[in-house]
Amino acid sequence: MLDKCSECPGLEGLLEALTNEIDNLPKEVVFKQWVHTDRADLITRLLPKDEFLNHLKMVYFSDGASQYKNKKNFINLCQHDNDFGLIAEWNFFATSHGKNSCDGIGGTTKREDMFKYCAEKITGITYIFVSAQEIKQTEAELMKRFELCLTVKGTRGYHRFVPVNDNEIRCFTTSTSEEFDEHNCVY
């Protein structure tokens, strides 16, 4: 969208237009942000409105592992704005791209021990521990949503997913593709 043609405003032009539009907002903007990539916990953030412009959309990047490209994640992506008050899209790296030696290390330490260590030893970062009970509660709530999910055909060939509305998703073959297919995510 930005800088694709001579009539596009570019990033600076867009930020200037948005800045003019939010002049009537309070000095600080409150919004919600996920704490973990499992989308289980939210924190409420407060930012000066100028900094908020950088948080208008959440763009996720992850490896292209097939377990992430599934109907449950797609319906969650479609519901992202309803759940968190923030629109989002999800981009997947091609196989074996976007990885490094730290991938796969996370499971070697007990979650609660790691949380306690970090909370005690590392300052300047807010840590939140998510208990197994909280995970089970969220899982039960999500199961209701997942009962109506449809499989999105051909997901292996797509690398970018952008919600159209609460139940429909656009699927792009690459993160820069302008052509897409639209799929319903629920019955």
Coordinates of C-alpha atoms in Angstrom, one line a residue:
M1 CA 0.0 0.0 0.0
L2 CA 2.7 2.4 0.9
D3 CA 5.0 3.7 -1.9
K4 CA 3.5 1.3 -4.5
C5 CA 2.6 4.1 -6.9
S6 CA 3.2 7.8 -7.3
E7 CA -0.1 8.7 -5.6
C8 CA 0.6 6.8 -2.4
P9 CA 1.6 9.0 0.5
G10 CA 4.5 7.0 1.8
L11 CA 5.0 6.2 5.4
E12 CA 5.7 9.8 6.4
G13 CA 2.6 11.0 4.7
L14 CA 0.5 8.3 6.3
L15 CA 1.9 9.0 9.8
E16 CA 1.3 12.8 9.3
A17 CA -2.4 12.1 8.3
L18 CA -2.9 9.8 11.2
T19 CA -1.3 12.3 13.6
N20 CA -3.7 15.0 12.4
E21 CA -6.6 12.6 13.0
I22 CA -5.6 11.7 16.5
D23 CA -5.0 15.3 17.7
N24 CA -8.4 15.1 19.5
L25 CA -7.5 12.0 21.4
P26 CA -6.3 12.1 25.0
K27 CA -2.5 12.5 25.5
E28 CA -2.2 8.8 26.2
V29 CA -3.8 5.9 24.5
V30 CA -4.7 2.6 26.3
F31 CA -4.6 -0.7 24.4
K32 CA -4.2 -4.4 25.0
Q33 CA -1.2 -6.5 24.0
W34 CA -0.5 -10.2 24.2
V35 CA 2.1 -11.3 26.7
H36 CA 3.0 -14.6 25.1
T37 CA 2.9 -16.0 21.5
D38 CA 0.2 -18.5 22.7
R39 CA -2.2 -15.6 22.8
A40 CA -3.5 -16.6 26.3
D41 CA -2.7 -13.5 28.4
L42 CA -3.1 -9.8 27.7
I43 CA -1.6 -6.8 29.4
T44 CA -3.0 -3.3 29.1
R45 CA -0.5 -0.8 27.8
L46 CA -0.6 2.9 28.1
L47 CA 1.4 4.9 25.5
P48 CA 1.7 8.6 24.5
K49 CA -0.5 9.0 21.4
D50 CA 2.5 9.7 19.2
E51 CA 4.1 6.3 20.1
F52 CA 0.7 4.6 19.7
L53 CA 0.8 5.2 15.9
N54 CA 3.5 2.4 15.8
H55 CA 1.0 0.0 17.4
L56 CA -2.0 0.4 15.2
K57 CA -1.7 -3.1 13.8
M58 CA 0.0 -6.3 15.0
V59 CA 2.0 -8.2 12.4
Y60 CA 3.1 -11.7 13.4
F61 CA 5.9 -13.6 11.9
S62 CA 6.7 -17.2 12.5
D63 CA 8.1 -20.2 10.8
G64 CA 6.0 -22.0 8.3
A65 CA 5.5 -25.1 10.4
S66 CA 2.2 -26.8 9.4
Q67 CA 0.9 -26.9 13.0
Y68 CA 0.6 -23.1 12.9
K69 CA -1.3 -23.0 9.7
N70 CA -4.6 -24.4 10.9
K71 CA -8.3 -23.5 11.1
K72 CA -8.1 -22.7 14.8
N73 CA -5.3 -20.1 14.4
F74 CA -7.1 -18.7 11.4
I75 CA -10.4 -18.1 13.3
N76 CA -8.4 -16.6 16.2
L77 CA -6.8 -14.3 13.7
C78 CA -10.2 -13.3 12.4
Q79 CA -11.4 -12.7 15.9
H80 CA -8.2 -10.8 16.9
D81 CA -9.7 -7.4 16.8
N82 CA -12.8 -8.5 18.8
D83 CA -10.6 -10.3 21.4
F84 CA -7.8 -7.7 21.8
G85 CA -9.0 -4.4 20.2
L86 CA -6.2 -4.6 17.6
I87 CA -6.2 -5.8 14.0
A88 CA -3.5 -8.3 13.0
E89 CA -2.1 -10.3 10.2
W90 CA 0.2 -13.4 10.2
N91 CA 3.2 -14.0 8.0
F92 CA 5.0 -17.3 7.8
F93 CA 8.6 -17.8 6.8
A94 CA 9.4 -20.3 4.1
T95 CA 10.6 -23.7 5.5
S96 CA 13.9 -23.4 7.4
H97 CA 14.0 -19.6 7.0
G98 CA 13.7 -17.3 10.1
K99 CA 15.2 -19.8 12.4
N100 CA 18.4 -19.9 14.4
S101 CA 20.2 -21.9 17.1
C102 CA 17.9 -20.6 19.9
D103 CA 14.8 -22.3 18.3
G104 CA 13.9 -25.4 20.3
I105 CA 15.8 -24.4 23.5
G106 CA 12.7 -23.1 25.4
G107 CA 11.4 -26.5 26.6
T108 CA 14.5 -27.4 28.5
T109 CA 13.7 -25.2 31.5
K110 CA 10.7 -25.5 33.8
R111 CA 8.3 -22.6 33.1
E112 CA 7.7 -21.6 36.7
D113 CA 11.5 -21.8 37.6
M114 CA 12.3 -19.6 34.6
F115 CA 9.6 -17.1 35.6
K116 CA 10.9 -16.9 39.2
Y117 CA 14.5 -16.5 38.1
C118 CA 13.7 -13.7 35.6
A119 CA 11.4 -11.9 37.9
E120 CA 14.1 -11.9 40.6
K121 CA 17.2 -11.2 38.5
I122 CA 16.2 -9.1 35.5
T123 CA 14.8 -5.6 36.1
G124 CA 13.0 -3.3 33.7
I125 CA 10.7 -6.1 32.3
T126 CA 7.3 -7.0 33.5
Y127 CA 6.9 -10.8 33.8
I128 CA 3.6 -12.6 34.1
F129 CA 3.3 -16.3 34.9
V130 CA 0.4 -18.1 33.3
S131 CA -0.7 -21.1 35.3
A132 CA -1.9 -24.4 34.0
Q133 CA -5.4 -23.6 35.4
E134 CA -5.5 -20.3 33.4
I135 CA -4.5 -22.1 30.3
K136 CA -7.3 -24.7 30.8
Q137 CA -9.9 -22.0 31.3
T138 CA -8.9 -20.2 28.1
E139 CA -8.8 -23.5 26.3
A140 CA -12.4 -24.3 27.3
E141 CA -13.5 -20.8 26.1
L142 CA -11.8 -21.3 22.8
M143 CA -13.2 -24.8 22.2
K144 CA -16.6 -23.2 21.7
R145 CA -15.2 -21.1 18.9
F146 CA -13.3 -24.0 17.3
E147 CA -16.4 -26.1 17.0
L148 CA -17.6 -24.1 14.0
C149 CA -14.2 -23.8 12.2
L150 CA -13.7 -24.7 8.6
T151 CA -10.4 -25.9 7.2
V152 CA -8.8 -23.4 4.8
K153 CA -7.8 -25.4 1.7
G154 CA -4.3 -25.0 0.3
T155 CA -2.7 -23.5 3.4
R156 CA 0.7 -24.9 2.5
G157 CA 0.8 -22.7 -0.5
Y158 CA 0.1 -19.5 1.5
H159 CA 2.5 -17.4 3.6
R160 CA 0.4 -14.4 4.6
F161 CA -3.1 -14.4 6.2
V162 CA -5.1 -11.2 6.7
P163 CA -8.6 -11.2 8.2
V164 CA -11.4 -9.6 6.1
N165 CA -13.9 -9.7 8.9
D166 CA -14.8 -12.0 11.9
N167 CA -15.2 -15.1 9.8
E168 CA -13.3 -14.6 6.6
I169 CA -9.6 -14.5 5.8
R170 CA -7.5 -13.4 2.8
C171 CA -4.6 -15.8 1.9
F172 CA -1.6 -14.6 0.0
T173 CA 1.1 -16.8 -1.5
T174 CA 3.9 -14.4 -0.3
S175 CA 4.0 -11.6 2.2
T176 CA 4.3 -9.1 -0.6
S177 CA 1.7 -10.6 -2.9
E178 CA -1.1 -8.4 -4.0
E179 CA -3.2 -11.3 -5.3
F180 CA -5.1 -13.3 -2.8
D181 CA -7.8 -15.9 -2.2
E182 CA -10.6 -15.4 0.3
H183 CA -11.8 -18.2 2.5
N184 CA -14.6 -18.6 5.1
C185 CA -13.3 -19.8 8.5
V186 CA -16.7 -20.9 10.0
Y187 CA -19.7 -22.9 8.8

